[in-house]
Coordinates of N, CA and C in Angstrom, one line a residue:
M1 N -14.1 -0.9 -5.4 CA -14.2 0.4 -4.7 C -14.0 0.3 -3.2
I2 N -13.3 1.2 -2.6 CA -13.2 1.2 -1.1 C -13.9 2.4 -0.6
N3 N -14.8 2.2 0.3 CA -15.5 3.3 0.9 C -15.3 3.4 2.4
I4 N -14.6 4.5 2.9 CA -14.3 4.6 4.3 C -15.3 5.6 4.9
K5 N -15.9 5.2 6.0 CA -17.0 6.0 6.6 C -16.7 6.2 8.1
N6 N -16.4 7.5 8.4 CA -16.4 8.0 9.8 C -15.5 7.1 10.6
V7 N -14.3 6.8 10.1 CA -13.3 6.0 10.9 C -12.6 6.8 11.9
N8 N -12.6 6.2 13.1 CA -11.8 6.7 14.2 C -10.9 5.7 14.8
K9 N -9.7 6.0 15.1 CA -8.7 5.1 15.7 C -7.9 5.8 16.8
Y10 N -7.8 5.1 17.9 CA -7.1 5.6 19.1 C -5.9 4.7 19.4
F11 N -4.8 5.2 19.8 CA -3.8 4.4 20.5 C -3.7 5.0 21.9
G12 N -4.3 4.4 22.8 CA -4.4 4.9 24.2 C -5.2 6.2 24.1
D13 N -4.6 7.3 24.6 CA -5.2 8.6 24.6 C -5.0 9.4 23.3
L14 N -4.2 8.8 22.4 CA -3.8 9.5 21.1 C -4.9 9.2 20.1
H15 N -5.5 10.2 19.6 CA -6.6 10.1 18.6 C -5.9 10.2 17.2
V16 N -5.7 9.1 16.6 CA -4.8 9.0 15.4 C -5.6 9.3 14.1
L17 N -6.8 8.7 14.0 CA -7.7 9.0 12.9 C -9.0 9.6 13.4
K18 N -9.4 10.7 12.9 CA -10.5 11.5 13.4 C -11.6 11.6 12.4
D19 N -12.5 10.7 12.5 CA -13.8 10.7 11.7 C -13.5 10.8 10.2
V20 N -12.6 9.9 9.7 CA -12.1 10.0 8.3 C -13.1 9.3 7.4
S21 N -13.5 10.0 6.4 CA -14.4 9.4 5.3 C -13.8 9.7 4.0
H22 N -13.8 8.7 3.1 CA -13.4 8.9 1.7 C -13.7 7.7 0.9
T23 N -13.9 7.9 -0.4 CA -14.2 6.8 -1.4 C -13.1 6.8 -2.4
F24 N -12.4 5.6 -2.5 CA -11.4 5.3 -3.4 C -12.0 4.6 -4.6
Q25 N -12.0 5.2 -5.8 CA -12.6 4.6 -6.9 C -11.9 3.5 -7.5
T26 N -12.6 2.5 -8.0 CA -12.1 1.3 -8.6 C -11.2 1.6 -9.8
G27 N -10.0 1.0 -9.8 CA -9.1 1.2 -11.0 C -8.3 2.5 -11.0
K28 N -8.4 3.3 -9.9 CA -7.7 4.5 -9.8 C -6.5 4.4 -8.9
T29 N -5.5 5.2 -9.1 CA -4.3 5.3 -8.2 C -4.4 6.6 -7.4
T30 N -4.4 6.4 -6.0 CA -4.4 7.5 -5.1 C -3.1 7.6 -4.3
A31 N -2.5 8.8 -4.3 CA -1.4 9.0 -3.4 C -1.8 9.7 -2.1
I32 N -1.4 9.3 -1.0 CA -1.7 9.9 0.3 C -0.4 10.5 0.8
I33 N -0.4 11.9 1.0 CA 0.8 12.6 1.5 C 0.4 13.3 2.8
G34 N 1.5 13.7 3.5 CA 1.3 14.3 4.7 C 2.5 14.1 5.6
A35 N 2.7 14.9 6.7 CA 3.8 14.7 7.6 C 3.7 13.4 8.3
S36 N 4.9 13.0 8.9 CA 4.9 11.8 9.7 C 3.9 12.0 10.9
G37 N 3.2 11.0 11.3 CA 2.2 11.1 12.4 C 0.9 11.6 12.0
S38 N 0.6 11.8 10.7 CA -0.7 12.4 10.3 C -1.8 11.4 10.2
G39 N -1.4 10.1 10.3 CA -2.5 9.0 10.2 C -2.5 8.3 8.9
K40 N -1.6 8.6 8.0 CA -1.6 7.9 6.7 C -1.4 6.4 6.8
S41 N -0.4 6.0 7.4 CA -0.1 4.5 7.5 C -1.2 3.8 8.3
T42 N -1.7 4.4 9.4 CA -2.7 3.8 10.2 C -4.0 3.6 9.3
L43 N -4.3 4.5 8.5 CA -5.5 4.4 7.6 C -5.3 3.2 6.7
L44 N -4.1 3.0 6.1 CA -3.9 1.8 5.3 C -4.1 0.5 6.1
R45 N -3.5 0.5 7.3 CA -3.5 -0.7 8.1 C -5.0 -1.0 8.6
C46 N -5.8 0.0 8.7 CA -7.2 -0.3 9.0 C -8.0 -0.9 7.8
I47 N -7.6 -0.5 6.6 CA -8.3 -1.1 5.5 C -8.1 -2.6 5.4
N48 N -6.9 -3.1 5.7 CA -6.8 -4.6 5.7 C -6.8 -5.2 7.0
Q49 N -7.3 -4.5 8.0 CA -7.5 -5.1 9.4 C -6.2 -5.4 10.2
L50 N -5.1 -4.8 9.8 CA -3.9 -4.9 10.6 C -4.1 -4.1 11.9
E51 N -4.9 -3.0 11.8 CA -5.4 -2.3 12.9 C -6.9 -2.3 12.9
I52 N -7.4 -2.4 14.1 CA -8.9 -2.5 14.3 C -9.4 -1.1 14.6
M53 N -10.4 -0.6 13.9 CA -11.0 0.7 14.1 C -11.7 0.7 15.4
D54 N -11.7 1.9 16.1 CA -12.5 2.1 17.3 C -14.0 2.4 16.9
S55 N -14.2 3.1 15.8 CA -15.6 3.3 15.3 C -15.5 3.6 13.8
G56 N -16.7 3.5 13.2 CA -16.7 3.7 11.7 C -16.7 2.4 11.0
D57 N -16.6 2.4 9.7 CA -16.6 1.2 8.9 C -15.9 1.4 7.6
I58 N -15.4 0.3 7.0 CA -14.7 0.4 5.7 C -15.3 -0.7 4.8
Y59 N -15.7 -0.3 3.6 CA -16.4 -1.2 2.7 C -15.5 -1.5 1.5
V60 N -15.3 -2.8 1.2 CA -14.6 -3.2 0.0 C -15.6 -3.8 -0.9
D61 N -15.9 -3.2 -2.1 CA -16.9 -3.7 -3.0 C -18.3 -3.8 -2.3
D62 N -18.6 -2.7 -1.6 CA -19.9 -2.6 -0.9 C -20.1 -3.6 0.2
K63 N -19.1 -4.2 0.7 CA -19.1 -5.2 1.8 C -18.2 -4.8 2.9
S64 N -18.7 -4.7 4.1 CA -17.9 -4.3 5.2 C -16.7 -5.3 5.4
I65 N -15.6 -4.7 5.8 CA -14.4 -5.6 6.0 C -14.7 -6.6 7.1
Y66 N -15.6 -6.3 8.0 CA -15.9 -7.2 9.1 C -16.7 -8.4 8.6
E67 N -17.2 -8.3 7.4 CA -17.9 -9.5 6.8 C -17.0 -10.4 6.1
Y68 N -15.8 -10.0 5.9 CA -14.8 -10.9 5.2 C -14.1 -11.8 6.1
K69 N -13.9 -13.0 5.7 CA -12.9 -13.9 6.4 C -11.6 -13.2 6.2
H70 N -10.7 -13.4 7.2 CA -9.4 -12.7 7.1 C -8.6 -13.3 5.9
T71 N -8.7 -14.6 5.6 CA -8.0 -15.2 4.5 C -8.6 -14.6 3.1
D72 N -9.9 -14.3 3.1 CA -10.4 -13.7 1.9 C -10.0 -12.3 1.7
L73 N -9.9 -11.5 2.8 CA -9.5 -10.1 2.7 C -8.0 -10.0 2.3
V74 N -7.2 -10.9 2.8 CA -5.8 -11.0 2.4 C -5.6 -11.1 0.9
T75 N -6.4 -12.0 0.3 CA -6.2 -12.2 -1.1 C -6.9 -11.1 -2.0
K76 N -7.8 -10.4 -1.4 CA -8.5 -9.3 -2.1 C -7.7 -8.0 -2.0
V77 N -7.1 -7.7 -0.9 CA -6.4 -6.5 -0.6 C -4.9 -6.8 -0.3
G78 N -4.0 -6.5 -1.2 CA -2.6 -6.8 -1.0 C -1.9 -5.6 -0.4
M79 N -0.8 -5.8 0.3 CA -0.1 -4.7 0.9 C 1.4 -4.9 0.8
V80 N 2.1 -3.8 0.6 CA 3.6 -3.7 0.6 C 4.0 -2.8 1.6
F81 N 4.9 -3.2 2.5 CA 5.2 -2.5 3.7 C 6.6 -1.7 3.6
Q82 N 6.8 -0.8 4.5 CA 8.1 -0.1 4.5 C 9.3 -1.0 4.7
Q83 N 9.2 -1.9 5.6 CA 10.3 -2.7 6.0 C 10.3 -4.2 5.4
F84 N 9.6 -4.3 4.3 CA 9.6 -5.6 3.5 C 8.9 -6.7 4.1
N85 N 9.1 -7.0 5.4 CA 8.4 -8.1 6.1 C 8.6 -9.4 5.5
L86 N 9.8 -9.7 5.0 CA 10.1 -11.0 4.5 C 10.6 -12.0 5.6
F87 N 10.3 -13.3 5.4 CA 10.8 -14.3 6.4 C 12.3 -14.5 6.1
S88 N 13.1 -14.2 7.1 CA 14.5 -14.3 6.9 C 15.0 -15.8 6.7
N89 N 14.2 -16.7 7.2 CA 14.6 -18.2 7.2 C 14.1 -18.9 5.9
M90 N 13.5 -18.1 5.0 CA 12.9 -18.7 3.8 C 13.6 -18.1 2.6
T91 N 13.8 -18.9 1.5 CA 14.3 -18.3 0.3 C 13.3 -17.4 -0.3
V92 N 13.8 -16.7 -1.3 CA 12.9 -15.8 -2.1 C 11.6 -16.5 -2.6
L93 N 11.8 -17.6 -3.2 CA 10.7 -18.4 -3.8 C 9.8 -18.9 -2.6
E94 N 10.4 -19.3 -1.5 CA 9.5 -19.8 -0.4 C 8.7 -18.7 0.2
N95 N 9.3 -17.5 0.3 CA 8.6 -16.3 0.8 C 7.3 -16.0 0.0
V96 N 7.4 -16.1 -1.3 CA 6.3 -15.7 -2.2 C 5.3 -16.9 -2.2
A97 N 5.8 -18.1 -2.2 CA 4.9 -19.3 -2.3 C 4.2 -19.6 -1.0
Y98 N 4.7 -19.1 0.1 CA 4.2 -19.5 1.5 C 2.7 -19.3 1.6
A99 N 2.2 -18.1 1.4 CA 0.8 -17.8 1.6 C -0.1 -18.5 0.6
L100 N 0.4 -18.8 -0.6 CA -0.4 -19.6 -1.5 C -0.7 -21.0 -1.0
K101 N 0.3 -21.5 -0.3 CA 0.1 -22.9 0.3 C -0.8 -22.8 1.6
R102 N -0.5 -21.8 2.4 CA -1.2 -21.7 3.6 C -2.7 -21.1 3.5
V103 N -2.8 -20.1 2.7 CA -4.1 -19.4 2.5 C -5.0 -20.1 1.5
K104 N -4.4 -20.3 0.3 CA -5.1 -20.9 -0.8 C -5.1 -22.4 -0.9
K105 N -4.2 -23.0 0.0 CA -4.1 -24.4 0.0 C -3.6 -25.1 -1.3
L106 N -2.8 -24.4 -2.0 CA -2.2 -24.9 -3.2 C -1.1 -25.9 -2.9
S107 N -0.9 -26.8 -3.8 CA 0.2 -27.8 -3.6 C 1.5 -27.0 -3.7
K108 N 2.6 -27.6 -3.1 CA 3.9 -26.9 -3.2 C 4.3 -26.6 -4.6
E109 N 4.1 -27.6 -5.5 CA 4.5 -27.4 -6.9 C 3.8 -26.2 -7.5
E110 N 2.4 -26.2 -7.3 CA 1.6 -25.1 -8.0 C 1.9 -23.8 -7.3
A111 N 2.1 -23.7 -6.0 CA 2.4 -22.5 -5.3 C 3.8 -21.9 -5.8
Q112 N 4.8 -22.8 -6.0 CA 6.1 -22.3 -6.5 C 6.0 -21.9 -7.9
K113 N 5.2 -22.6 -8.7 CA 5.0 -22.2 -10.1 C 4.4 -20.8 -10.2
Q114 N 3.4 -20.5 -9.4 CA 2.8 -19.1 -9.5 C 3.7 -18.1 -8.9
A115 N 4.5 -18.5 -7.8 CA 5.4 -17.6 -7.2 C 6.5 -17.2 -8.2
L116 N 7.0 -18.2 -9.0 CA 8.1 -17.9 -10.0 C 7.5 -16.9 -11.0
T117 N 6.3 -17.1 -11.4 CA 5.7 -16.2 -12.4 C 5.7 -14.7 -11.9
A118 N 5.3 -14.6 -10.6 CA 5.2 -13.3 -10.0 C 6.6 -12.7 -9.9
L119 N 7.6 -13.5 -9.5 CA 8.9 -13.0 -9.3 C 9.5 -12.6 -10.7
T120 N 9.2 -13.3 -11.7 CA 9.7 -12.9 -13.0 C 9.1 -11.6 -13.5
T121 N 7.9 -11.3 -13.1 CA 7.2 -10.0 -13.5 C 8.0 -8.8 -12.9
V122 N 8.6 -9.0 -11.7 CA 9.3 -7.9 -11.1 C 10.8 -8.1 -11.2
N123 N 11.2 -9.0 -12.1 CA 12.6 -9.1 -12.5 C 13.6 -9.5 -11.4
V124 N 13.1 -10.4 -10.5 CA 14.0 -11.0 -9.5 C 14.0 -12.6 -9.6
Q125 N 13.7 -13.1 -10.7 CA 13.6 -14.5 -10.9 C 14.9 -15.2 -10.7
D126 N 16.0 -14.5 -10.9 CA 17.3 -15.1 -10.7 C 17.7 -15.1 -9.2
K127 N 16.9 -14.7 -8.3 CA 17.2 -14.7 -6.9 C 16.4 -15.7 -6.1
I128 N 15.7 -16.6 -6.8 CA 14.8 -17.5 -6.1 C 15.4 -18.4 -5.0
K129 N 16.6 -18.7 -5.1 CA 17.2 -19.6 -4.1 C 18.0 -18.8 -3.0
Q130 N 18.0 -17.5 -3.2 CA 18.7 -16.7 -2.2 C 17.8 -16.4 -1.0
Y131 N 18.4 -16.0 0.1 CA 17.7 -15.6 1.3 C 17.7 -14.0 1.4
P132 N 16.7 -13.4 2.1 CA 16.5 -12.0 2.1 C 17.8 -11.2 2.5
A133 N 18.6 -11.8 3.4 CA 19.8 -11.1 3.9 C 20.8 -10.9 2.8
T134 N 20.7 -11.6 1.7 CA 21.7 -11.5 0.6 C 21.3 -10.5 -0.4
L135 N 20.0 -9.9 -0.3 CA 19.5 -9.1 -1.3 C 19.7 -7.6 -1.0
S136 N 19.7 -6.7 -2.0 CA 19.7 -5.3 -1.8 C 18.3 -4.9 -1.3
G137 N 18.2 -3.7 -0.8 CA 16.8 -3.2 -0.4 C 15.8 -3.1 -1.5
G138 N 16.3 -2.7 -2.7 CA 15.4 -2.7 -3.8 C 14.9 -4.1 -4.2
Q139 N 15.8 -5.0 -4.2 CA 15.4 -6.4 -4.5 C 14.4 -7.0 -3.5
K140 N 14.7 -6.7 -2.2 CA 13.7 -7.1 -1.1 C 12.4 -6.5 -1.4
Q141 N 12.3 -5.3 -1.8 CA 11.0 -4.6 -2.0 C 10.3 -5.2 -3.2
R142 N 11.0 -5.6 -4.2 CA 10.4 -6.2 -5.4 C 9.9 -7.6 -5.0
V143 N 10.6 -8.3 -4.2 CA 10.1 -9.6 -3.7 C 8.8 -9.4 -2.9
A144 N 8.8 -8.4 -2.1 CA 7.6 -8.1 -1.3 C 6.4 -7.7 -2.2
L145 N 6.7 -7.0 -3.3 CA 5.7 -6.7 -4.3 C 5.2 -8.0 -5.0
A146 N 6.1 -8.9 -5.3 CA 5.6 -10.1 -6.0 C 4.8 -10.9 -5.0
R147 N 5.2 -10.9 -3.7 CA 4.4 -11.7 -2.7 C 3.0 -11.2 -2.6
A148 N 2.8 -9.8 -2.7 CA 1.5 -9.3 -2.6 C 0.7 -9.5 -3.9
M149 N 1.4 -9.4 -5.1 CA 0.7 -9.5 -6.4 C 0.3 -10.9 -6.7
V150 N 1.0 -11.9 -6.1 CA 0.8 -13.3 -6.5 C -0.7 -13.7 -6.3
H151 N -1.4 -13.1 -5.4 CA -2.7 -13.4 -5.1 C -3.7 -12.8 -6.1
K152 N -3.2 -11.9 -7.0 CA -4.0 -11.2 -8.0 C -5.1 -10.4 -7.2
P153 N -4.7 -9.5 -6.3 CA -5.7 -8.8 -5.5 C -6.4 -7.7 -6.4
D154 N -7.5 -7.2 -5.9 CA -8.2 -6.1 -6.6 C -7.6 -4.7 -6.2
V155 N -7.1 -4.7 -4.9 CA -6.6 -3.5 -4.3 C -5.2 -3.7 -3.8
M156 N -4.3 -2.7 -4.1 CA -2.9 -2.8 -3.6 C -2.7 -1.6 -2.7
L157 N -2.2 -1.8 -1.5 CA -1.8 -0.8 -0.5 C -0.3 -0.7 -0.5
F158 N 0.3 0.5 -0.5 CA 1.7 0.7 -0.4 C 2.0 1.6 0.7
D159 N 2.7 1.2 1.7 CA 3.0 2.0 2.9 C 4.4 2.5 2.8
E160 N 4.6 3.7 2.2 CA 5.9 4.3 2.0 C 6.9 3.3 1.5
P161 N 6.7 2.7 0.3 CA 7.5 1.5 -0.1 C 8.9 1.8 -0.4
T162 N 9.3 3.1 -0.5 CA 10.7 3.5 -0.7 C 11.4 4.1 0.5
S163 N 10.8 4.2 1.6 CA 11.4 4.9 2.7 C 12.6 4.2 3.3
A164 N 12.7 2.9 3.2 CA 13.8 2.1 3.8 C 14.9 1.9 2.7
L165 N 14.8 2.5 1.6 CA 15.7 2.2 0.5 C 16.8 3.2 0.4
D166 N 18.0 2.8 0.0 CA 19.1 3.8 -0.4 C 18.6 4.6 -1.6
P167 N 19.0 5.9 -1.7 CA 18.5 6.7 -2.8 C 18.6 6.1 -4.2
E168 N 19.7 5.4 -4.4 CA 19.9 4.9 -5.8 C 19.0 3.7 -6.1
M169 N 18.3 3.2 -5.1 CA 17.4 2.0 -5.3 C 16.0 2.4 -5.4
V170 N 15.7 3.7 -5.1 CA 14.3 4.1 -5.0 C 13.6 4.0 -6.4
N171 N 14.3 4.4 -7.5 CA 13.7 4.4 -8.8 C 13.3 3.1 -9.3
E172 N 14.1 2.0 -9.0 CA 13.8 0.7 -9.5 C 12.5 0.2 -8.9
V173 N 12.2 0.5 -7.6 CA 11.0 0.1 -7.0 C 9.8 0.9 -7.5
L174 N 10.0 2.3 -7.6 CA 9.0 3.1 -8.2 C 8.6 2.7 -9.6
D175 N 9.6 2.3 -10.4 CA 9.3 1.8 -11.8 C 8.4 0.6 -11.8
E176 N 8.6 -0.3 -10.8 CA 7.7 -1.5 -10.7 C 6.3 -1.1 -10.3
I177 N 6.2 -0.1 -9.4 CA 4.8 0.3 -9.0 C 4.1 1.1 -10.1
K178 N 4.9 1.8 -10.9 CA 4.3 2.6 -12.0 C 3.6 1.6 -13.0
K179 N 4.1 0.4 -13.1 CA 3.5 -0.6 -14.1 C 2.1 -0.9 -13.6
L180 N 1.8 -0.8 -12.3 CA 0.5 -1.2 -11.8 C -0.5 -0.1 -12.0
A181 N -0.1 1.1 -12.2 CA -1.0 2.2 -12.4 C -1.8 2.0 -13.7
H182 N -3.0 2.3 -13.7 CA -3.9 2.3 -14.9 C -3.9 0.9 -15.5
T183 N -3.9 -0.2 -14.7 CA -4.0 -1.6 -15.1 C -5.4 -2.2 -14.7
G184 N -6.2 -1.4 -14.0 CA -7.4 -1.9 -13.5 C -7.4 -2.1 -12.0
L185 N -6.2 -2.1 -11.4 CA -6.0 -2.2 -10.0 C -6.4 -0.9 -9.3
T186 N -6.9 -1.0 -8.1 CA -7.1 0.1 -7.2 C -5.8 0.2 -6.4
N187 N -5.0 1.3 -6.5 CA -3.8 1.4 -5.8 C -3.9 2.6 -4.9
I188 N -3.5 2.4 -3.6 CA -3.5 3.5 -2.6 C -2.0 3.5 -2.1
I189 N -1.3 4.6 -2.3 CA 0.1 4.7 -2.0 C 0.4 5.8 -1.0
V190 N 0.9 5.5 0.2 CA 1.4 6.5 1.1 C 2.8 6.8 0.7
T191 N 3.1 8.0 0.4 CA 4.5 8.3 -0.2 C 4.9 9.7 0.2
H192 N 6.2 9.9 0.3 CA 6.9 11.2 0.4 C 7.5 11.6 -0.9
E193 N 7.4 10.8 -2.0 CA 7.9 11.1 -3.3 C 6.9 11.9 -4.1
M194 N 7.1 13.2 -4.0 CA 6.1 14.1 -4.7 C 6.1 14.0 -6.2
G195 N 7.3 13.8 -6.7 CA 7.4 13.7 -8.2 C 6.7 12.4 -8.7
F196 N 6.8 11.4 -7.9 CA 6.2 10.1 -8.2 C 4.6 10.3 -8.1
A197 N 4.2 11.0 -7.1 CA 2.8 11.2 -6.9 C 2.2 12.0 -8.1
K198 N 2.9 13.0 -8.5 CA 2.5 13.9 -9.6 C 2.3 13.0 -10.9
E199 N 3.3 12.1 -11.1 CA 3.4 11.4 -12.3 C 2.4 10.3 -12.4
V200 N 2.1 9.6 -11.3 CA 1.4 8.3 -11.3 C 0.0 8.4 -10.8
A201 N -0.3 9.3 -9.8 CA -1.6 9.3 -9.2 C -2.7 9.9 -10.0
D202 N -3.8 9.4 -9.9 CA -5.0 10.0 -10.5 C -5.5 11.1 -9.5
E203 N -5.4 10.7 -8.2 CA -5.9 11.6 -7.1 C -4.9 11.7 -6.0
V204 N -4.8 12.8 -5.3 CA -3.9 13.0 -4.2 C -4.7 13.4 -3.0
I205 N -4.4 12.8 -1.9 CA -5.0 13.2 -0.6 C -3.9 13.8 0.3
Y206 N -4.2 14.9 1.0 CA -3.3 15.4 2.0 C -4.0 15.2 3.4
M207 N -3.2 14.5 4.3 CA -3.7 14.3 5.6 C -2.8 15.1 6.6
D208 N -3.5 15.6 7.7 CA -2.8 16.3 8.7 C -3.6 16.1 10.0
D209 N -2.9 15.7 11.1 CA -3.5 15.6 12.4 C -4.7 14.6 12.4
G210 N -4.6 13.5 11.7 CA -5.6 12.5 11.7 C -6.8 12.8 10.8
K211 N -6.7 13.8 10.0 CA -7.9 14.2 9.1 C -7.4 14.4 7.7
I212 N -8.4 14.2 6.8 CA -8.2 14.5 5.4 C -8.5 16.0 5.2
I213 N -7.4 16.7 4.9 CA -7.6 18.2 4.7 C -8.0 18.6 3.4
E214 N -7.5 17.9 2.3 CA -7.8 18.2 1.0 C -7.5 17.0 0.1
Y215 N -8.3 16.9 -1.0 CA -8.0 15.9 -2.0 C -8.5 16.4 -3.4
G216 N -8.0 15.8 -4.4 CA -8.4 16.2 -5.7 C -7.6 15.6 -6.8
P217 N -7.9 15.7 -8.1 CA -7.0 15.2 -9.2 C -5.6 15.7 -9.0
A218 N -4.6 14.9 -9.3 CA -3.2 15.2 -9.0 C -2.8 16.5 -9.6
K219 N -3.0 16.8 -10.8 CA -2.5 18.0 -11.5 C -3.1 19.2 -10.8
E220 N -4.4 19.2 -10.5 CA -5.1 20.3 -9.9 C -4.6 20.5 -8.4
F221 N -4.4 19.3 -7.8 CA -4.0 19.4 -6.4 C -2.7 20.1 -6.2
F222 N -1.7 19.7 -7.0 CA -0.4 20.3 -6.9 C -0.3 21.7 -7.4
E223 N -1.0 22.0 -8.5 CA -0.9 23.3 -9.1 C -1.8 24.4 -8.4
H224 N -3.0 23.9 -7.9 CA -4.0 24.9 -7.3 C -4.6 24.4 -6.0
P225 N -3.8 24.1 -5.0 CA -4.3 23.7 -3.7 C -5.2 24.8 -3.1
T226 N -6.3 24.4 -2.5 CA -7.2 25.4 -2.0 C -7.1 25.7 -0.5
Q227 N -6.6 24.7 0.3 CA -6.6 24.8 1.7 C -5.2 25.4 2.2
E228 N -5.2 26.3 3.1 CA -4.0 26.9 3.6 C -3.0 25.9 4.1
R229 N -3.5 24.9 4.9 CA -2.6 23.9 5.4 C -1.9 23.1 4.3
T230 N -2.6 22.8 3.3 CA -2.1 22.1 2.1 C -1.0 23.0 1.5
K231 N -1.3 24.3 1.3 CA -0.3 25.2 0.6 C 1.0 25.2 1.4
Q232 N 0.8 25.3 2.8 CA 2.0 25.4 3.6 C 2.8 24.1 3.5
F233 N 2.2 23.0 3.5 CA 2.9 21.7 3.4 C 3.6 21.6 2.1
L234 N 2.9 21.9 1.0 CA 3.6 21.7 -0.3 C 4.7 22.7 -0.4
T235 N 4.6 23.9 0.1 CA 5.6 24.9 0.0 C 6.9 24.4 0.7
K236 N 6.6 23.8 1.9 CA 7.7 23.3 2.7 C 8.4 22.1 2.1
I237 N 7.7 21.2 1.6 CA 8.3 19.9 1.1 C 8.8 20.1 -0.3
L238 N 8.3 21.0 -1.1 CA 8.8 21.2 -2.5 C 9.8 22.3 -2.6
S239 N 10.1 23.0 -1.5 CA 11.1 24.1 -1.6 C 12.5 23.5 -1.6

């Protein structure tokens, strides 16, 4: 379970997260939607300490993230980014094995064995000797997913995982993410793909201007939103 309590985040004078509180239930998939600049991605980045909160706290399994060693948090909370964040000078296999060697101190042989298993799960095992520059966007994102999943985290964060992809490659990545839903993982997905959110999410959150405006079960959220700002957003984006 992830429990966010009264989180505030500033970038200079810009108040990006405004006293945000929410509990993400273990094993559930939550989609976070909202316009660009509403604080969605910043919230994800605060959960795994890529951004440091100005006030408030975040608890992972009833333990403040400040109590975790960074290496422990990395293996407990995985993240897939918009822009893949792969090392261009490493092969696909090396990209996935790297953190296993550096963080978990596995031998090269064992790290590569586990990396190959993860890459096979997302169907890019035939690309292990290639470099990121030779891959399609969809293939890069599946490698990034394997890199996050190889640690067997309890929580997966997805920051608009299809936003950098060509339209024809979106579905292949979404299909891989769908496999993770309802498997016991806690998934938090920032997305603009409303159809995907409807199909996969247990819960949907709408953020605007650094605040959570509305949340609820996916079906109820989309069919019967209660807040006027939510209704306006859905009308605009679904029209």
